[in-house]
mmCIF file of C-alpha atoms in Angstrom:
data_model
loop_
_atom_site.group_PDB
_atom_site.id
_atom_site.type_symbol
_atom_site.label_atom_id
_atom_site.label_comp_id
_atom_site.label_asym_id
_atom_site.label_seq_id
_atom_site.Cartn_x
_atom_site.Cartn_y
_atom_site.Cartn_z
ATOM 1 C CA MET A 1 0.000 0.000 0.000
ATOM 2 C CA SER A 2 1.077 3.566 -0.444
ATOM 3 C CA VAL A 3 -0.021 7.071 0.430
ATOM 4 C CA ASP A 4 0.902 9.522 -2.301
ATOM 5 C CA GLU A 5 -0.110 12.878 -0.888
ATOM 6 C CA GLU A 6 1.331 14.544 2.182
ATOM 7 C CA SER A 7 -0.736 16.781 4.411
ATOM 8 C CA THR A 8 -0.318 18.978 7.471
ATOM 9 C CA SER A 9 -3.902 18.259 8.616
ATOM 10 C CA CYS A 10 -3.450 14.527 9.286
ATOM 11 C CA TYR A 11 -0.851 11.784 9.370
ATOM 12 C CA CYS A 12 -1.385 8.358 7.809
ATOM 13 C CA LEU A 13 0.896 5.480 8.778
ATOM 14 C CA LEU A 14 0.399 2.341 6.681
ATOM 15 C CA GLU A 15 1.515 -1.083 7.860
ATOM 16 C CA THR A 16 0.988 -4.557 6.461
ATOM 17 C CA GLN A 17 -1.996 -5.263 8.739
ATOM 18 C CA ARG A 18 -3.140 -1.848 9.975
ATOM 19 C CA CYS A 19 -3.459 1.784 9.112
ATOM 20 C CA HIS A 20 -2.975 4.452 11.803
ATOM 21 C CA MET A 21 -4.590 7.852 11.312
ATOM 22 C CA LEU A 22 -3.543 10.790 13.479
ATOM 23 C CA LEU A 23 -6.045 13.649 13.300
ATOM 24 C CA GLU A 24 -6.441 17.032 14.934
ATOM 25 C CA HIS A 25 -10.100 16.665 15.870
ATOM 26 C CA PRO A 26 -12.478 13.780 16.662
ATOM 27 C CA GLY A 27 -15.121 13.025 14.065
ATOM 28 C CA ARG A 28 -16.202 10.563 11.391
ATOM 29 C CA TYR A 29 -13.636 9.663 8.761
ATOM 30 C CA ALA A 30 -13.336 7.175 5.904
ATOM 31 C CA LEU A 31 -10.221 5.537 4.548
ATOM 32 C CA VAL A 32 -10.715 4.966 0.817
ATOM 33 C CA GLY A 33 -8.471 3.058 -1.552
ATOM 34 C CA GLU A 34 -8.372 0.711 -4.510
ATOM 35 C CA PRO A 35 -6.445 -2.515 -5.214
ATOM 36 C CA LEU A 36 -3.358 -2.218 -7.394
ATOM 37 C CA ASN A 37 -3.592 -5.860 -8.544
ATOM 38 C CA GLN A 38 -5.659 -9.016 -8.116
ATOM 39 C CA GLU A 39 -3.473 -10.218 -5.250
ATOM 40 C CA ALA A 40 -5.140 -7.650 -2.986
ATOM 41 C CA ALA A 41 -7.510 -9.186 -0.450
ATOM 42 C CA LYS A 42 -9.989 -8.164 2.220
ATOM 43 C CA ARG A 43 -10.648 -10.102 5.419
ATOM 44 C CA LEU A 44 -14.117 -11.580 5.846
ATOM 45 C CA ARG A 45 -15.584 -12.855 9.101
ATOM 46 C CA LEU A 46 -17.782 -15.924 8.547
ATOM 47 C CA ALA A 47 -20.417 -17.007 11.036
ATOM 48 C CA VAL A 48 -23.446 -19.298 11.073
ATOM 49 C CA PHE A 49 -26.472 -18.774 13.319
ATOM 50 C CA GLY A 50 -29.559 -20.913 13.730
ATOM 51 C CA SER A 51 -33.084 -20.640 15.103
ATOM 52 C CA PRO A 52 -36.315 -22.670 14.978
ATOM 53 C CA ASP A 53 -38.899 -21.679 12.400
ATOM 54 C CA SER A 54 -41.673 -19.852 14.272
ATOM 55 C CA ASN A 55 -44.226 -20.907 11.644
ATOM 56 C CA ASN A 56 -43.231 -24.571 11.468
ATOM 57 C CA SER A 57 -42.507 -26.711 14.528
ATOM 58 C CA LEU A 58 -40.366 -29.008 12.375
ATOM 59 C CA GLY A 59 -38.467 -26.228 10.656
ATOM 60 C CA PHE A 60 -35.037 -24.821 11.426
ATOM 61 C CA THR A 61 -33.195 -21.982 9.675
ATOM 62 C CA LEU A 62 -29.462 -21.530 9.261
ATOM 63 C CA ARG A 63 -28.224 -18.012 8.497
ATOM 64 C CA VAL A 64 -24.693 -17.564 7.185
ATOM 65 C CA TYR A 65 -23.003 -14.170 7.415
ATOM 66 C CA CYS A 66 -19.998 -13.055 5.367
ATOM 67 C CA VAL A 67 -19.061 -9.635 6.707
ATOM 68 C CA ASP A 68 -16.020 -7.401 6.996
ATOM 69 C CA ASP A 69 -13.643 -8.558 9.715
ATOM 70 C CA THR A 70 -14.164 -5.634 12.065
ATOM 71 C CA PRO A 71 -15.538 -5.686 15.622
ATOM 72 C CA HIS A 72 -18.423 -3.293 14.999
ATOM 73 C CA VAL A 73 -19.839 -5.158 11.997
ATOM 74 C CA PHE A 74 -19.917 -8.452 13.864
ATOM 75 C CA GLN A 75 -21.485 -6.761 16.892
ATOM 76 C CA GLU A 76 -24.243 -5.532 14.592
ATOM 77 C CA VAL A 77 -24.814 -9.104 13.393
ATOM 78 C CA ALA A 78 -24.830 -10.453 16.966
ATOM 79 C CA ALA A 79 -27.325 -7.828 18.110
ATOM 80 C CA GLY A 80 -29.675 -8.656 15.241
ATOM 81 C CA GLU A 81 -29.482 -12.380 15.991
ATOM 82 C CA ARG A 82 -30.184 -11.850 19.675
ATOM 83 C CA SER A 83 -33.388 -10.000 18.819
ATOM 84 C CA ARG A 84 -34.617 -12.882 16.660
ATOM 85 C CA GLY A 85 -33.533 -15.656 19.042
ATOM 86 C CA GLY A 86 -30.641 -16.835 16.922
ATOM 87 C CA ARG A 87 -27.779 -18.910 18.311
ATOM 88 C CA LEU A 88 -24.156 -18.890 17.207
ATOM 89 C CA LEU A 89 -23.505 -22.474 16.070
ATOM 90 C CA GLU A 90 -19.787 -22.416 15.294
ATOM 91 C CA GLU A 91 -16.854 -20.222 16.183
ATOM 92 C CA PRO A 92 -16.560 -17.470 13.536
ATOM 93 C CA LYS A 93 -13.762 -17.952 11.029
ATOM 94 C CA MET A 94 -11.688 -15.562 8.958
ATOM 95 C CA MET A 95 -11.301 -15.798 5.192
ATOM 96 C CA LEU A 96 -9.284 -13.789 2.677
ATOM 97 C CA PHE A 97 -11.428 -12.660 -0.247
ATOM 98 C CA ARG A 98 -9.208 -11.904 -3.228
ATOM 99 C CA GLY A 99 -9.660 -9.005 -5.605
ATOM 100 C CA ASN A 100 -9.811 -11.384 -8.580
ATOM 101 C CA THR A 101 -13.373 -10.445 -9.671
ATOM 102 C CA PHE A 102 -14.725 -13.946 -8.880
ATOM 103 C CA SER A 103 -17.859 -14.561 -6.835
ATOM 104 C CA LEU A 104 -18.380 -16.084 -3.389
ATOM 105 C CA GLN A 105 -20.325 -19.342 -3.108
ATOM 106 C CA VAL A 106 -22.027 -20.562 0.071
ATOM 107 C CA SER A 107 -23.253 -24.158 0.090
ATOM 108 C CA ILE A 108 -24.678 -26.587 2.635
ATOM 109 C CA GLN A 109 -23.289 -30.114 2.683
ATOM 110 C CA ASP A 110 -23.714 -33.450 4.484
ATOM 111 C CA VAL A 111 -27.290 -32.853 5.624
ATOM 112 C CA PRO A 112 -28.662 -36.206 6.977
ATOM 113 C CA GLN A 113 -31.053 -37.097 4.150
ATOM 114 C CA LEU A 114 -33.029 -39.629 6.145
ATOM 115 C CA LEU A 115 -33.725 -37.136 8.930
ATOM 116 C CA TRP A 116 -33.866 -33.737 7.238
ATOM 117 C CA SER A 117 -35.023 -32.128 4.019
ATOM 118 C CA ILE A 118 -33.954 -28.799 2.572
ATOM 119 C CA LYS A 119 -35.841 -26.413 0.349
ATOM 120 C CA PRO A 120 -35.097 -27.358 -3.293
ATOM 121 C CA PHE A 121 -32.578 -25.349 -5.316
ATOM 122 C CA THR A 122 -31.202 -23.550 -2.255
ATOM 123 C CA THR A 123 -28.270 -25.802 -1.331
ATOM 124 C CA CYS A 124 -25.823 -23.446 -3.066
ATOM 125 C CA GLN A 125 -26.156 -19.668 -3.006
ATOM 126 C CA GLU A 126 -23.866 -17.067 -4.502
ATOM 127 C CA PHE A 127 -22.783 -13.473 -3.951
ATOM 128 C CA SER A 128 -21.303 -11.493 -6.809
ATOM 129 C CA PHE A 129 -17.801 -10.101 -6.491
ATOM 130 C CA SER A 130 -19.055 -6.511 -6.239
ATOM 131 C CA GLN A 131 -21.506 -7.403 -3.456
ATOM 132 C CA VAL A 132 -18.665 -8.715 -1.303
ATOM 133 C CA TRP A 133 -15.831 -6.414 -2.322
ATOM 134 C CA ALA A 134 -17.762 -3.161 -2.041
ATOM 135 C CA SER A 135 -19.876 -4.271 0.946
ATOM 136 C CA SER A 136 -22.944 -2.985 -0.899
ATOM 137 C CA GLN A 137 -25.211 -5.026 1.376
ATOM 138 C CA ARG A 138 -24.476 -5.008 5.112
ATOM 139 C CA PRO A 139 -24.538 -7.426 6.712
ATOM 140 C CA LEU A 140 -24.151 -9.851 3.783
ATOM 141 C CA GLN A 141 -26.108 -13.010 4.558
ATOM 142 C CA CYS A 142 -27.906 -16.009 3.085
ATOM 143 C CA ALA A 143 -30.244 -18.549 4.680
ATOM 144 C CA PHE A 144 -30.935 -22.278 4.414
ATOM 145 C CA SER A 145 -34.390 -23.539 5.418
ATOM 146 C CA LEU A 146 -34.444 -27.106 6.678
ATOM 147 C CA GLU A 147 -37.234 -29.347 7.939
ATOM 148 C CA ARG A 148 -36.926 -32.507 10.014
ATOM 149 C CA TYR A 149 -39.170 -35.451 9.198
ATOM 150 C CA SER A 150 -40.020 -36.170 12.833
ATOM 151 C CA HIS A 151 -40.062 -34.477 16.207
ATOM 152 C CA SER A 152 -37.771 -37.241 17.429
ATOM 153 C CA SER A 153 -34.976 -35.826 15.258
ATOM 154 C CA SER A 154 -33.661 -33.219 17.663
ATOM 155 C CA GLN A 155 -30.070 -32.974 16.370
ATOM 156 C CA LEU A 156 -28.748 -31.326 13.245
ATOM 157 C CA SER A 157 -25.281 -31.869 11.840
ATOM 158 C CA CYS A 158 -23.991 -30.507 8.549
ATOM 159 C CA LYS A 159 -21.253 -28.415 6.984
ATOM 160 C CA ILE A 160 -21.355 -24.938 5.484
ATOM 161 C CA SER A 161 -18.803 -24.311 2.744
ATOM 162 C CA VAL A 162 -17.866 -20.702 1.972
ATOM 163 C CA ARG A 163 -15.679 -20.582 -1.127
ATOM 164 C CA GLN A 164 -14.470 -17.962 -3.548
ATOM 165 C CA VAL A 165 -14.189 -19.182 -7.107
ATOM 166 C CA LYS A 166 -10.461 -19.599 -7.799
ATOM 167 C CA GLY A 167 -9.773 -18.560 -4.225
ATOM 168 C CA GLU A 168 -9.948 -19.735 -0.611
ATOM 169 C CA GLU A 169 -12.498 -21.964 1.083
ATOM 170 C CA GLN A 170 -13.593 -22.195 4.716
ATOM 171 C CA ILE A 171 -15.767 -24.853 6.322
ATOM 172 C CA LEU A 172 -18.183 -24.085 9.178
ATOM 173 C CA GLN A 173 -19.143 -27.251 11.054
ATOM 174 C CA VAL A 174 -22.676 -27.278 12.475
ATOM 175 C CA TYR A 175 -23.756 -29.666 15.218
ATOM 176 C CA THR A 176 -26.615 -28.439 17.343
ATOM 177 C CA SER A 177 -29.854 -29.313 19.045
ATOM 178 C CA VAL A 178 -32.872 -27.819 17.345
ATOM 179 C CA VAL A 179 -35.041 -27.974 20.451
ATOM 180 C CA GLU A 180 -36.000 -24.379 21.199
ATOM 181 C CA ASN A 181 -35.357 -24.558 24.930
ATOM 182 C CA GLU A 182 -32.062 -26.398 24.523
ATOM 183 C CA LYS A 183 -29.382 -25.339 26.989
ATOM 184 C CA GLY A 184 -25.682 -24.998 26.342
ATOM 185 C CA VAL A 185 -26.007 -22.320 23.707
ATOM 186 C CA VAL A 186 -22.689 -21.271 22.209
ATOM 187 C CA PRO A 187 -22.005 -17.763 23.591
ATOM 188 C CA PHE A 188 -21.664 -14.746 21.391
ATOM 189 C CA PHE A 189 -18.110 -13.720 20.735
ATOM 190 C CA THR A 190 -16.988 -10.329 21.955
ATOM 191 C CA GLN A 191 -15.059 -7.559 20.254
ATOM 192 C CA SER A 192 -11.751 -8.986 21.484
ATOM 193 C CA ASP A 193 -12.378 -12.203 19.511
ATOM 194 C CA CYS A 194 -12.066 -10.361 16.209
ATOM 195 C CA THR A 195 -8.880 -10.671 14.177
ATOM 196 C CA ILE A 196 -8.413 -6.927 14.413
ATOM 197 C CA THR A 197 -8.129 -5.733 18.006
ATOM 198 C CA SER A 198 -7.581 -2.376 19.648
ATOM 199 C CA GLN A 199 -6.496 -1.567 23.181
ATOM 200 C CA THR A 200 -8.334 1.280 24.845
ATOM 201 C CA GLY A 201 -8.963 2.686 28.282
ATOM 202 C CA SER A 202 -6.974 1.277 31.178
ATOM 203 C CA ARG A 203 -5.653 -1.567 28.988
ATOM 204 C CA ALA A 204 -3.978 0.772 26.494
ATOM 205 C CA PHE A 205 -0.187 0.740 26.323
ATOM 206 C CA LYS A 206 1.327 4.130 27.145
ATOM 207 C CA ILE A 207 4.901 5.320 27.564
ATOM 208 C CA PRO A 208 5.337 6.384 31.223
ATOM 209 C CA LEU A 209 4.743 10.130 31.437
ATOM 210 C CA SER A 210 8.134 11.050 32.941
ATOM 211 C CA ILE A 211 9.963 9.202 30.145
ATOM 212 C CA ARG A 212 7.793 10.811 27.457
ATOM 213 C CA GLN A 213 8.460 14.274 28.910
ATOM 214 C CA ARG A 214 12.233 13.675 29.040
ATOM 215 C CA ILE A 215 12.349 12.434 25.443
ATOM 216 C CA SER A 216 10.211 15.315 24.154
ATOM 217 C CA ALA A 217 12.250 17.932 26.000
ATOM 218 C CA THR A 218 15.441 16.469 24.555
ATOM 219 C CA PHE A 219 14.434 16.066 20.918
ATOM 220 C CA ASP A 220 12.100 19.018 20.345
ATOM 221 C CA THR A 221 15.122 21.349 20.296
ATOM 222 C CA ALA A 222 17.761 20.818 17.605
ATOM 223 C CA ASN A 223 21.436 20.823 18.507
ATOM 224 C CA ALA A 224 24.636 21.296 16.574
ATOM 225 C CA LYS A 225 24.885 17.595 15.726
ATOM 226 C CA GLY A 226 21.429 17.567 14.179
ATOM 227 C CA LYS A 227 20.048 15.156 16.750
ATOM 228 C CA ASP A 228 16.473 16.351 16.928
ATOM 229 C CA TRP A 229 12.925 15.093 16.425
ATOM 230 C CA GLN A 230 13.598 14.385 12.748
ATOM 231 C CA LEU A 231 16.303 11.890 13.697
ATOM 232 C CA LEU A 232 13.949 10.413 16.313
ATOM 233 C CA ALA A 233 11.299 9.928 13.611
ATOM 234 C CA GLN A 234 13.866 8.282 11.356
ATOM 235 C CA LYS A 235 15.043 5.826 14.022
ATOM 236 C CA LEU A 236 11.459 4.934 14.910
ATOM 237 C CA HIS A 237 10.612 4.508 11.189
ATOM 238 C CA ILE A 238 7.958 7.220 11.267
ATOM 239 C CA ASP A 239 9.729 9.630 8.940
ATOM 240 C CA ARG A 240 7.250 10.115 6.104
ATOM 241 C CA ASN A 241 5.442 13.459 5.839
ATOM 242 C CA LEU A 242 7.780 15.293 8.210
ATOM 243 C CA CYS A 243 5.983 18.549 7.457
ATOM 244 C CA TYR A 244 3.112 17.299 9.621
ATOM 245 C CA PHE A 245 5.379 17.000 12.672
ATOM 246 C CA ALA A 246 7.005 20.333 11.955
ATOM 247 C CA CYS A 247 3.638 22.046 12.425
ATOM 248 C CA GLN A 248 3.118 20.528 15.875
ATOM 249 C CA GLU A 249 3.896 22.270 19.147
ATOM 250 C CA SER A 250 5.856 19.194 20.273
ATOM 251 C CA PRO A 251 6.868 17.065 17.254
ATOM 252 C CA SER A 252 8.542 14.458 19.473
ATOM 253 C CA SER A 253 5.378 13.933 21.511
ATOM 254 C CA VAL A 254 3.335 13.317 18.360
ATOM 255 C CA ILE A 255 5.958 10.871 17.069
ATOM 256 C CA LEU A 256 5.809 8.995 20.365
ATOM 257 C CA SER A 257 1.999 8.843 20.163
ATOM 258 C CA LEU A 258 2.266 7.092 16.793
ATOM 259 C CA TRP A 259 4.932 4.755 18.162
ATOM 260 C CA GLU A 260 2.579 3.851 21.037
ATOM 261 C CA ALA A 261 -0.185 3.037 18.570
ATOM 262 C CA GLN A 262 2.172 0.762 16.627
ATOM 263 C CA HIS A 263 3.172 -1.144 19.761
ATOM 264 C CA GLN A 264 -0.210 -1.632 21.455
ATOM 265 C CA ASP A 265 0.030 -5.407 21.205
ATOM 266 C CA SER A 266 3.609 -5.849 22.407
ATOM 267 C CA GLY A 267 4.105 -2.817 24.693
ATOM 268 C CA ASP A 268 7.793 -3.204 23.877
ATOM 269 C CA LEU A 269 9.791 -0.406 25.502
ATOM 270 C CA ASP A 270 13.029 -2.215 24.612
ATOM 271 C CA SER A 271 12.772 -1.165 20.965
ATOM 272 C CA LEU A 272 12.315 2.471 22.021
ATOM 273 C CA ALA A 273 15.323 2.224 24.335
ATOM 274 C CA SER A 274 17.385 0.707 21.515
ATOM 275 C CA ALA A 275 16.462 3.542 19.149
ATOM 276 C CA LEU A 276 17.500 6.119 21.755
ATOM 277 C CA GLU A 277 20.771 4.320 22.324
ATOM 278 C CA GLU A 278 21.491 4.406 18.598
ATOM 279 C CA ILE A 279 20.957 8.122 18.524
ATOM 280 C CA GLY A 280 23.176 8.542 21.563
ATOM 281 C CA LYS A 281 21.243 11.627 22.545
ATOM 282 C CA VAL A 282 19.802 10.594 25.923
ATOM 283 C CA GLN A 283 22.178 9.587 28.674
ATOM 284 C CA SER A 284 21.616 5.947 29.701
ATOM 285 C CA PRO A 285 18.195 5.751 28.007
ATOM 286 C CA ARG A 286 17.732 2.056 28.813
ATOM 287 C CA THR A 287 18.307 2.831 32.478
ATOM 288 C CA ALA A 288 15.860 5.719 32.235
ATOM 289 C CA ILE A 289 13.143 3.424 30.930
ATOM 290 C CA HIS A 290 13.802 0.251 32.872
ATOM 291 C CA GLY A 291 14.933 1.994 36.060
ATOM 292 C CA CYS A 292 11.392 3.071 36.869
ATOM 293 C CA SER A 293 9.824 1.295 39.803
ATOM 294 C CA ARG A 294 6.678 -0.734 39.156
ATOM 295 C CA GLU A 295 4.707 1.820 41.190
ATOM 296 C CA GLU A 296 6.081 4.672 39.087
ATOM 297 C CA ARG A 297 5.195 2.943 35.851
ATOM 298 C CA ASP A 298 1.708 2.005 36.977
ATOM 299 C CA SER A 299 1.006 5.523 38.215
ATOM 300 C CA GLU A 300 2.109 7.014 34.910
ATOM 301 C CA PHE A 301 0.106 4.821 32.556
ATOM 302 C CA THR A 302 -2.630 7.246 31.541
ATOM 303 C CA PRO A 303 -5.788 5.553 30.162
ATOM 304 C CA LEU A 304 -6.994 6.648 26.750
ATOM 305 C CA GLY A 305 -10.283 8.511 26.730
#
């Protein structure tokens, strides 16, 4: 991926799995792009839910969702299923949908023929490439209507295949009781179960305040050797669009904020200490970072709003 234009109103940091946007004001923003080749892919979250047919005591409906792999989209699906009495029947799975212009096929397989019947001509359903790629319909879903031959058939087992033509395939295994008051319902998965996660509030990784202040005070002012915030940005590999930092009251502080965002998962202060050691600007930087007491560190971790 690449960002061609530079701006003093925002900073965009692209990584292989994430994109960080640093903005002056809170609001609603959209990140828009286009694939450069057919190897580009988007992550889909696949999930299957089931519920008894309210109009047919022998009926049972499976609903398969193929949605963007983001926490909020799946929460929307979960909320809708709760309201209709749906149950999550298999742990959601992730699938890469390639930008190769081919469609997505969803099919039901291995339905016990002696115990269940399925509505004719519905065993395989298809979404066009544009429906999936552009997310024109949210949430993207299809349904399979099944009917058991007898009330004694209280179990349903089958497979749901989600496959892109000339692309990947994922299998969702269904094994559930179709009795409406059945216990042991598979719980809904929370935001943290999504492939993409974000740390906020008290869980967010933050550089201890005293260390941040010392680094900013040191690098915001240039010296004769040219060891300033620009060199800090270079060593931390955040040196694109330097004009954005130049317009900030404390360029070093903004650079450190981006570095924090990059390291939310690891919280690795060692890499920051190593970068400072390379610069040779701060005296005993590793000692400055690791010499903090546990109480000092804990008291200086400021939760994100």
